[in-house]
mmCIF file of C-alpha atoms in Angstrom:
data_model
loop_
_atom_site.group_PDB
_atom_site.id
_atom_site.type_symbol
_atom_site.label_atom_id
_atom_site.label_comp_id
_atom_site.label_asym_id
_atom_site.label_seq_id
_atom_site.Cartn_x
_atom_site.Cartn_y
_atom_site.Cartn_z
ATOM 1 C CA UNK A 13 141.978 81.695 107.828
ATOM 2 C CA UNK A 14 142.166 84.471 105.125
ATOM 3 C CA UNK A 15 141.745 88.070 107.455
ATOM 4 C CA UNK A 16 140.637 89.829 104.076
ATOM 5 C CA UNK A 17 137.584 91.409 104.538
ATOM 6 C CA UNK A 18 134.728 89.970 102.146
ATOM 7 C CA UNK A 19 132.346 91.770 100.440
ATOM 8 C CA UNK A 20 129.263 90.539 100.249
ATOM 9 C CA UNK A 21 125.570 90.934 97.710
ATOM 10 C CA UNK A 22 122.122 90.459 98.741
ATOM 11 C CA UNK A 23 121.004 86.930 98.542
ATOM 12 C CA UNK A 24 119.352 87.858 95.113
ATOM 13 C CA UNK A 25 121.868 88.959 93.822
ATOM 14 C CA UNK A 26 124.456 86.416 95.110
ATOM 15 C CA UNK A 27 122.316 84.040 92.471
ATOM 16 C CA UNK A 28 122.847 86.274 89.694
ATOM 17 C CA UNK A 29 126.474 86.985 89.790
ATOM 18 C CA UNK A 30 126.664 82.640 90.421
ATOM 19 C CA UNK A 31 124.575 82.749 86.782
ATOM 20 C CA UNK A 32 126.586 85.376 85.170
ATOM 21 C CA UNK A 33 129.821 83.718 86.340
ATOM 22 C CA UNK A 34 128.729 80.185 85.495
ATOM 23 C CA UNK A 35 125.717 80.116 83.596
ATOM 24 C CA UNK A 36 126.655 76.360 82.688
ATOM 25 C CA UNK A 37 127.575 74.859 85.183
ATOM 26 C CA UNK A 38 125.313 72.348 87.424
ATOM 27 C CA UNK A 39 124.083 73.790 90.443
ATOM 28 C CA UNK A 40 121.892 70.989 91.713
ATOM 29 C CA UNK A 41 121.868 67.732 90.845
ATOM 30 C CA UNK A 42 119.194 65.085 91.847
ATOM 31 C CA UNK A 43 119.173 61.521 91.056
ATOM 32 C CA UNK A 44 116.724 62.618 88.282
ATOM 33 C CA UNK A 45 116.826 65.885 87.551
ATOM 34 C CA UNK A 46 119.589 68.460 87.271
ATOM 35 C CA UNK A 47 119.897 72.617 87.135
ATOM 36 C CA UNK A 48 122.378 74.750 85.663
ATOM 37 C CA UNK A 49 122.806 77.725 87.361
ATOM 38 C CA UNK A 50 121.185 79.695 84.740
ATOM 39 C CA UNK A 51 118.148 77.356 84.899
ATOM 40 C CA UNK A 52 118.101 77.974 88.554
ATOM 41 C CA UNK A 53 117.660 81.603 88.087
ATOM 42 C CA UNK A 54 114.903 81.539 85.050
ATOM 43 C CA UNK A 55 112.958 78.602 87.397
ATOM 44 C CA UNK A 56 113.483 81.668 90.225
ATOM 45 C CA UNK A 57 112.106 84.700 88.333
ATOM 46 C CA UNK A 58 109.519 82.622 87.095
ATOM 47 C CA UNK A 59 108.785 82.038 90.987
ATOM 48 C CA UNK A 60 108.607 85.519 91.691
ATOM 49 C CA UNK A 61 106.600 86.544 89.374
ATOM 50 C CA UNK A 62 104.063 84.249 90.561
ATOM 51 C CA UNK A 63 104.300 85.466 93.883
ATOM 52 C CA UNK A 64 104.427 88.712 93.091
ATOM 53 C CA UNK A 65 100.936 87.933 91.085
ATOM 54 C CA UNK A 66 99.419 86.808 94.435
ATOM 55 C CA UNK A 67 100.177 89.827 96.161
ATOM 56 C CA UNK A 68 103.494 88.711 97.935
ATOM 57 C CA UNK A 69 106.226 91.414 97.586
ATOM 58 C CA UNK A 70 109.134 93.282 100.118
ATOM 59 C CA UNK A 71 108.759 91.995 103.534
ATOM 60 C CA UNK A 72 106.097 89.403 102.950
ATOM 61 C CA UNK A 73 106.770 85.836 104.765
ATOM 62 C CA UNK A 74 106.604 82.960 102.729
ATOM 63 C CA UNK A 75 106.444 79.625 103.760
ATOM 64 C CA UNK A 76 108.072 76.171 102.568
ATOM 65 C CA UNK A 77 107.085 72.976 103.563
ATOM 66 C CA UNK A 78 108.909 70.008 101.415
ATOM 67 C CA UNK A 79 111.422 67.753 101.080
ATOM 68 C CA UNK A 80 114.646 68.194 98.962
ATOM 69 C CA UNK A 81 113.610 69.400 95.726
ATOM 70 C CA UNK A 82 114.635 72.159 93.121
ATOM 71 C CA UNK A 83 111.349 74.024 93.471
ATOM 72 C CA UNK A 84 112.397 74.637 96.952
ATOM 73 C CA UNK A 85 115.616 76.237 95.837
ATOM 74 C CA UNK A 86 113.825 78.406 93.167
ATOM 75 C CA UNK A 87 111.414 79.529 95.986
ATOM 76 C CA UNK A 88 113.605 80.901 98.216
ATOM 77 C CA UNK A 89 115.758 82.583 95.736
ATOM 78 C CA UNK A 90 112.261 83.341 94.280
ATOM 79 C CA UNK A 91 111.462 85.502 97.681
ATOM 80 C CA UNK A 92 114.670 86.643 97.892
ATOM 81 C CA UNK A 93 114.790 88.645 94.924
ATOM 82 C CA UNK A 94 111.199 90.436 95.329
ATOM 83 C CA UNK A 95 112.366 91.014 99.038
ATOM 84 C CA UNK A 96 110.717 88.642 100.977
ATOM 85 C CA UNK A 97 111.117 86.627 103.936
ATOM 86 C CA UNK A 98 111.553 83.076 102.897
ATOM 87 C CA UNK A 99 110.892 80.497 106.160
ATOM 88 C CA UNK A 100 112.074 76.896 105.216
ATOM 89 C CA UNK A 101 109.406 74.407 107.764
ATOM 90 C CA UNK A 102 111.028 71.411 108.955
ATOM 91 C CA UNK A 103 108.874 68.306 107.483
ATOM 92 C CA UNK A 104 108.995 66.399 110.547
ATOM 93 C CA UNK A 105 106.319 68.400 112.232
ATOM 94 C CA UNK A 106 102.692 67.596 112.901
ATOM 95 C CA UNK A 107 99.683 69.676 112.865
ATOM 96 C CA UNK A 108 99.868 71.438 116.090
ATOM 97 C CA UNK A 109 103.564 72.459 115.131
ATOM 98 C CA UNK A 110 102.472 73.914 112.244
ATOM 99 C CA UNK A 111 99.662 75.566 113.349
ATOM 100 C CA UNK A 112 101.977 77.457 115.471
ATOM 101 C CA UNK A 113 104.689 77.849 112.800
ATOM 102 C CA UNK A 114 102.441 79.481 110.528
ATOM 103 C CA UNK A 115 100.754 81.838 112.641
ATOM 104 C CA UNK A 116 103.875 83.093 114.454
ATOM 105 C CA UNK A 117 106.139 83.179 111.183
ATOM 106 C CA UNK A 118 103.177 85.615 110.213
ATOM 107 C CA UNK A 119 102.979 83.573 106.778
ATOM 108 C CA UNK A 120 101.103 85.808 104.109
ATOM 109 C CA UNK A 121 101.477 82.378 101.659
ATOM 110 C CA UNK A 122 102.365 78.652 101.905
ATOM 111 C CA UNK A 123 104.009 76.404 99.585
ATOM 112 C CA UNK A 124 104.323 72.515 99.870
ATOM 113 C CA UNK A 125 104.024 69.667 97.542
ATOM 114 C CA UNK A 126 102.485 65.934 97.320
ATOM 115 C CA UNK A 127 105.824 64.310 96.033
ATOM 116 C CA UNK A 128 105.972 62.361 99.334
ATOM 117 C CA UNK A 129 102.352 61.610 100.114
ATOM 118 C CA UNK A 130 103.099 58.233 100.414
ATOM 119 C CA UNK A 131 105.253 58.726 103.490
ATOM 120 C CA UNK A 132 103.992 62.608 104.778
ATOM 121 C CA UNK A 133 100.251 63.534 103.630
ATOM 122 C CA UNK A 134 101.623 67.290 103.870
ATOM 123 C CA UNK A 135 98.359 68.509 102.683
ATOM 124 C CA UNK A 136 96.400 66.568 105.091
ATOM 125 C CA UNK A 137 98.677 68.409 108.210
ATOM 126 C CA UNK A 138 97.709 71.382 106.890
ATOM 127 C CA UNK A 139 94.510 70.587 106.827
ATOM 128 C CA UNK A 140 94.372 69.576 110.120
ATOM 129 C CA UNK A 141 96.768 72.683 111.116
ATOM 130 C CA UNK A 142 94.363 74.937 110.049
ATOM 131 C CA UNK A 143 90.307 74.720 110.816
ATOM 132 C CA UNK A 144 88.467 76.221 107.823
ATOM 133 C CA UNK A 145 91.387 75.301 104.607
ATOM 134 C CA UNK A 146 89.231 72.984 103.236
ATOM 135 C CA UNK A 147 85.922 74.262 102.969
ATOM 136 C CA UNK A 148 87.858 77.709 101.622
ATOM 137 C CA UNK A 149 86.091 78.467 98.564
ATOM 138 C CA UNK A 150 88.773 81.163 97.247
ATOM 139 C CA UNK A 151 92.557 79.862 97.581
ATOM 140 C CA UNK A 152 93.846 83.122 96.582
ATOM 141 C CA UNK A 153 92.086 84.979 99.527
ATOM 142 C CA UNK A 154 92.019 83.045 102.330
ATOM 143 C CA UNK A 155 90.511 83.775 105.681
ATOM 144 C CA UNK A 156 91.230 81.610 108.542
ATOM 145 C CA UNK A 157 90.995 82.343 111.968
ATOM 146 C CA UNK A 158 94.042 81.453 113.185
ATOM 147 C CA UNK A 159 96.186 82.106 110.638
ATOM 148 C CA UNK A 160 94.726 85.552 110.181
ATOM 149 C CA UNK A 161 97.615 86.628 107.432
ATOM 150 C CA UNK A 162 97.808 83.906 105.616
ATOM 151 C CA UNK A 163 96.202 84.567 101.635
ATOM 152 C CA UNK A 164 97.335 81.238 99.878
ATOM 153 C CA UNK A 165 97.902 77.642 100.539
ATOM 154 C CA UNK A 166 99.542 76.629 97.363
ATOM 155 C CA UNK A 167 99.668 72.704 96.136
ATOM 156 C CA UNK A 168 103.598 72.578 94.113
ATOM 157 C CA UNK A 169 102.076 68.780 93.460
ATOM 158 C CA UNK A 170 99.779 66.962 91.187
ATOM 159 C CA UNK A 171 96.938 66.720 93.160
ATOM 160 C CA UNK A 172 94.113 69.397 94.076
ATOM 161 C CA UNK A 173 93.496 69.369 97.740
ATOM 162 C CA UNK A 174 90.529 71.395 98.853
ATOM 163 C CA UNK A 175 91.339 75.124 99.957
ATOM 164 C CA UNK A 176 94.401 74.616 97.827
ATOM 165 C CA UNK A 177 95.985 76.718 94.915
ATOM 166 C CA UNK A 178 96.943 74.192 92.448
ATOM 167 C CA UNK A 179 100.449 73.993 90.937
ATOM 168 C CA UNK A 180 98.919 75.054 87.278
ATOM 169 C CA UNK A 181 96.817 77.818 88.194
ATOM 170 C CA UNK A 182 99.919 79.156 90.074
ATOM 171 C CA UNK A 183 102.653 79.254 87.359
ATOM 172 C CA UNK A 184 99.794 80.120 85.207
ATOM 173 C CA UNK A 185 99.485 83.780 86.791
ATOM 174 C CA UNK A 186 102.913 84.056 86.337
ATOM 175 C CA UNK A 187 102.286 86.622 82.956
ATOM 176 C CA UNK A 188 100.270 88.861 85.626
ATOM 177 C CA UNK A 189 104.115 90.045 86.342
ATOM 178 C CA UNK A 190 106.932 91.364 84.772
ATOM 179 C CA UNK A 191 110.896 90.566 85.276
ATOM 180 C CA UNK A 192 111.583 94.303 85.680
ATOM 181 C CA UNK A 193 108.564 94.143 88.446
ATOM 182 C CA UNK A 194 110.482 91.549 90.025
ATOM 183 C CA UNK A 195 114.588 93.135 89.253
ATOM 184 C CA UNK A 196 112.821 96.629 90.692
ATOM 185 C CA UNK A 197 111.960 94.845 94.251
ATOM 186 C CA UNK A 198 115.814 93.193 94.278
ATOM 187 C CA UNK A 199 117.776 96.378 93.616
ATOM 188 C CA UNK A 200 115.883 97.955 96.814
ATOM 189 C CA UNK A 201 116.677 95.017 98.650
ATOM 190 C CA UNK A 202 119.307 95.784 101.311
ATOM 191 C CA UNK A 203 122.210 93.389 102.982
ATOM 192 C CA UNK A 204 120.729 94.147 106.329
ATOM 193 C CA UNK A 205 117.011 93.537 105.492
ATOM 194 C CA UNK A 206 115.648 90.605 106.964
ATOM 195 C CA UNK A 207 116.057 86.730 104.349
ATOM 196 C CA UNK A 208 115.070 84.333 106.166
ATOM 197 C CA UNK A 209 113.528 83.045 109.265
ATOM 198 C CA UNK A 210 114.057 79.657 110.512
ATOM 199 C CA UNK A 211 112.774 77.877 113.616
ATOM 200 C CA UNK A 212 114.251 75.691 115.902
ATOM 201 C CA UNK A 213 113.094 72.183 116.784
ATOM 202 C CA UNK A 214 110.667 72.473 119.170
ATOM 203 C CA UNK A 215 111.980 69.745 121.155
ATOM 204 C CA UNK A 216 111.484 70.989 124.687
ATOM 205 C CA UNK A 217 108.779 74.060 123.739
ATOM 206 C CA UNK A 218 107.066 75.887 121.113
ATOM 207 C CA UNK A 219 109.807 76.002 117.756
ATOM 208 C CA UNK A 220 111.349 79.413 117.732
ATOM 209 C CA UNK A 221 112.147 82.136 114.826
ATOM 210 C CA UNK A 222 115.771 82.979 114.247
ATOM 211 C CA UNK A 223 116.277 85.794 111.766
ATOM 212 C CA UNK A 224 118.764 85.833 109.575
ATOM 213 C CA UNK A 225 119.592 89.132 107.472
ATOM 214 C CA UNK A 226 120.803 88.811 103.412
ATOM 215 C CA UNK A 227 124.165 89.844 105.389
ATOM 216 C CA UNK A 228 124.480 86.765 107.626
ATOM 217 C CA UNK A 229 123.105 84.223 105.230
ATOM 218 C CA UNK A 230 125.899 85.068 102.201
ATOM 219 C CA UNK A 231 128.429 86.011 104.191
ATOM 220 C CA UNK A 232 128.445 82.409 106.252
ATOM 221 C CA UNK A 233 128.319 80.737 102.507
ATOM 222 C CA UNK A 234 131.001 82.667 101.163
ATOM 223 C CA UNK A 235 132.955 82.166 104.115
ATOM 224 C CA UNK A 236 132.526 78.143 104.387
ATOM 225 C CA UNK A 237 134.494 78.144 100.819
ATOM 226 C CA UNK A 238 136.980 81.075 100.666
ATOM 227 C CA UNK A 239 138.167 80.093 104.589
ATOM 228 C CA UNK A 240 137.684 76.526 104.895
ATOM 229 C CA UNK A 241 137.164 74.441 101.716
ATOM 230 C CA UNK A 242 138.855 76.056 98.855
ATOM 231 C CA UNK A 243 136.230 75.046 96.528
ATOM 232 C CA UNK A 244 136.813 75.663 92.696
ATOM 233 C CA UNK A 245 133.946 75.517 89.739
ATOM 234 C CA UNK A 246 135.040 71.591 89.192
ATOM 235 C CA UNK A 247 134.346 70.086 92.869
ATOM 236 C CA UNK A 248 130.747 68.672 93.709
ATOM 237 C CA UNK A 249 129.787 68.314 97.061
ATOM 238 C CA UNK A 250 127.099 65.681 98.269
ATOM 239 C CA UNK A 251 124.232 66.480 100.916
ATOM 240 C CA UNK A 252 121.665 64.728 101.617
ATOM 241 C CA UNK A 253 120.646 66.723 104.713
ATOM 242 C CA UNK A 254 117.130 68.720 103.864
ATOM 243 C CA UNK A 255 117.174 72.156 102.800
ATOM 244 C CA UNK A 256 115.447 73.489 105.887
ATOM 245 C CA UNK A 257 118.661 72.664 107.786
ATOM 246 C CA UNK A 258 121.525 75.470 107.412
ATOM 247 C CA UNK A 259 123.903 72.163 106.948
ATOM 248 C CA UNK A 260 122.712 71.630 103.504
ATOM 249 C CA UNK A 261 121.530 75.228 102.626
ATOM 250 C CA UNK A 262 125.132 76.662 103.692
ATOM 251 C CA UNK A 263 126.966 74.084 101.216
ATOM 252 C CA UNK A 264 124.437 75.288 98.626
ATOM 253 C CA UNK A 265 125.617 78.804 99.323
ATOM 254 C CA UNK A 266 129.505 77.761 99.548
ATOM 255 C CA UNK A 267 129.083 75.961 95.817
ATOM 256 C CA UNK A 268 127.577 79.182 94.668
ATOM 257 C CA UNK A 269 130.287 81.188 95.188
ATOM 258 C CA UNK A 270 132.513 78.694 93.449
ATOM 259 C CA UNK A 271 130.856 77.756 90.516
ATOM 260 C CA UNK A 272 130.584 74.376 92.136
ATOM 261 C CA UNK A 273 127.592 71.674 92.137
ATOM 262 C CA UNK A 274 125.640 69.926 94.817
ATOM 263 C CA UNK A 275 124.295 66.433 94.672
ATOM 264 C CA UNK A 276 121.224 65.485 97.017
ATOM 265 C CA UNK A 277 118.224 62.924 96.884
#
């Protein structure tokens, strides 16, 4: 192992130098879709601005709850870069576990998706998760009781749950704000400001927050390919772990710093 000391960027801007370096190159690559990594970043931006729109900016938690897909990608990077606090939810919880989830991660907004209703009704656990979603006649302010910061429940599907922000009217406020709203949130971003929060299991108790600074989370990817696996622009790694897990998001984070791609399903 190298002992040169490695300097690291904010998780933002970790994506943009991966763009600037390799604009071309696939980042992610799905059975049926793929992303360059300048793709990545416009689908990110676009993200933020959206967020930014609903009132989500520096220090703001925002939740994730879906399976492998790129939208997931762009929204954390998406949080990232207005300085927010992206927290991946496992999809193998049930209602109570999310109920807790949500209201200890101090979510201010939710994002999940109907791509697998057939085998996880993830609107349905939320519904369940949190008394008063569905009869919520304004899913950009909502007030629930125990969930008491939460503003938006947003639907990244095709369908229209009640309580829900749909997918269109979401990217639609994206004009409400600018890229330089979003670049002047990532250049006050600092390495040791909080990135992410993740929760454990909850196999023997209530799941518990980890936090994870822009610091730890780039400097473990960076590490995983300059000390361990050499990668170069032309290798592709396959993961099929989910993103929530650091065992896929870490290779993600290794490729990035490489130029390299990532296959999942």
């Amino acid at each position: 192992m190298s002992d040169k000391v490695i300097a690291v960027p904010t998780l933002g801007d970790f994506l943009l130098r991966a763009a600037n370096n390799w604009p071309d190159h696939d980042a992610l690559v799905f059975p049926d879709s793929r992303q360059t990594y300048a793709e990545l970043t416009e689908r990110s931006y676009a993200r933020a601005r959206s967020l930014l729109a609903l009132g989500i900016g520096a220090g703001d938690h925002v939740g994730i709850l879906m399976p492998n897909c790129p939208e997931y990608l762009e929204l954390i990077f998406a949080t990232a870069l207005i300085g927010g606090v992206s927290v991946p939810i496992s999809d193998r919880y049930k209602a109570r576990e999310l109920a807790y989830v949500i209201a200890n991660a101090d979510l201010g907004i939710l994002l999940t998706t109907d791509i697998v209703s057939e085998f996880t009704d993830f609107a349905g656990l939320l519904q369940a998760a949190l008394p008063g979603l569905e009869g919520a006649t304004d899913p950009t302010a909502l007030a629930l009781s125990n969930a008491p910061k939460l503003k938006s429940v947003i639907m990244m599907g095709e369908s229209s749950p009640a309580g829900f922000l749909n997918r269109v009217d979401f990217e639609g406020i994206e004009g409400k704000a600018t890229l330089s709203d979003v670049d002047a949130l990532r250049i006050r971003t600092r390495l040791r400001d909080i990135c992410m929060l993740n929760y454990t299991s909850g196999t023997t108790a209530n799941p518990k927050g980890c936090i994870l600074t822009h610091e730890a989370v780039v400097r473990n990817g960076m590490t995983i390919t300059r000390a361990r696996w050499n990668l170069s622009e032309n290798d592709r790694i396959w993961d099929p772990l989910p993103i929530f897990h650091m065992s896929l998001f870490m290779p993600i984070l290794a490729a990035m710093d490489s130029g390299a791609a990532v296959l999942t399903m």
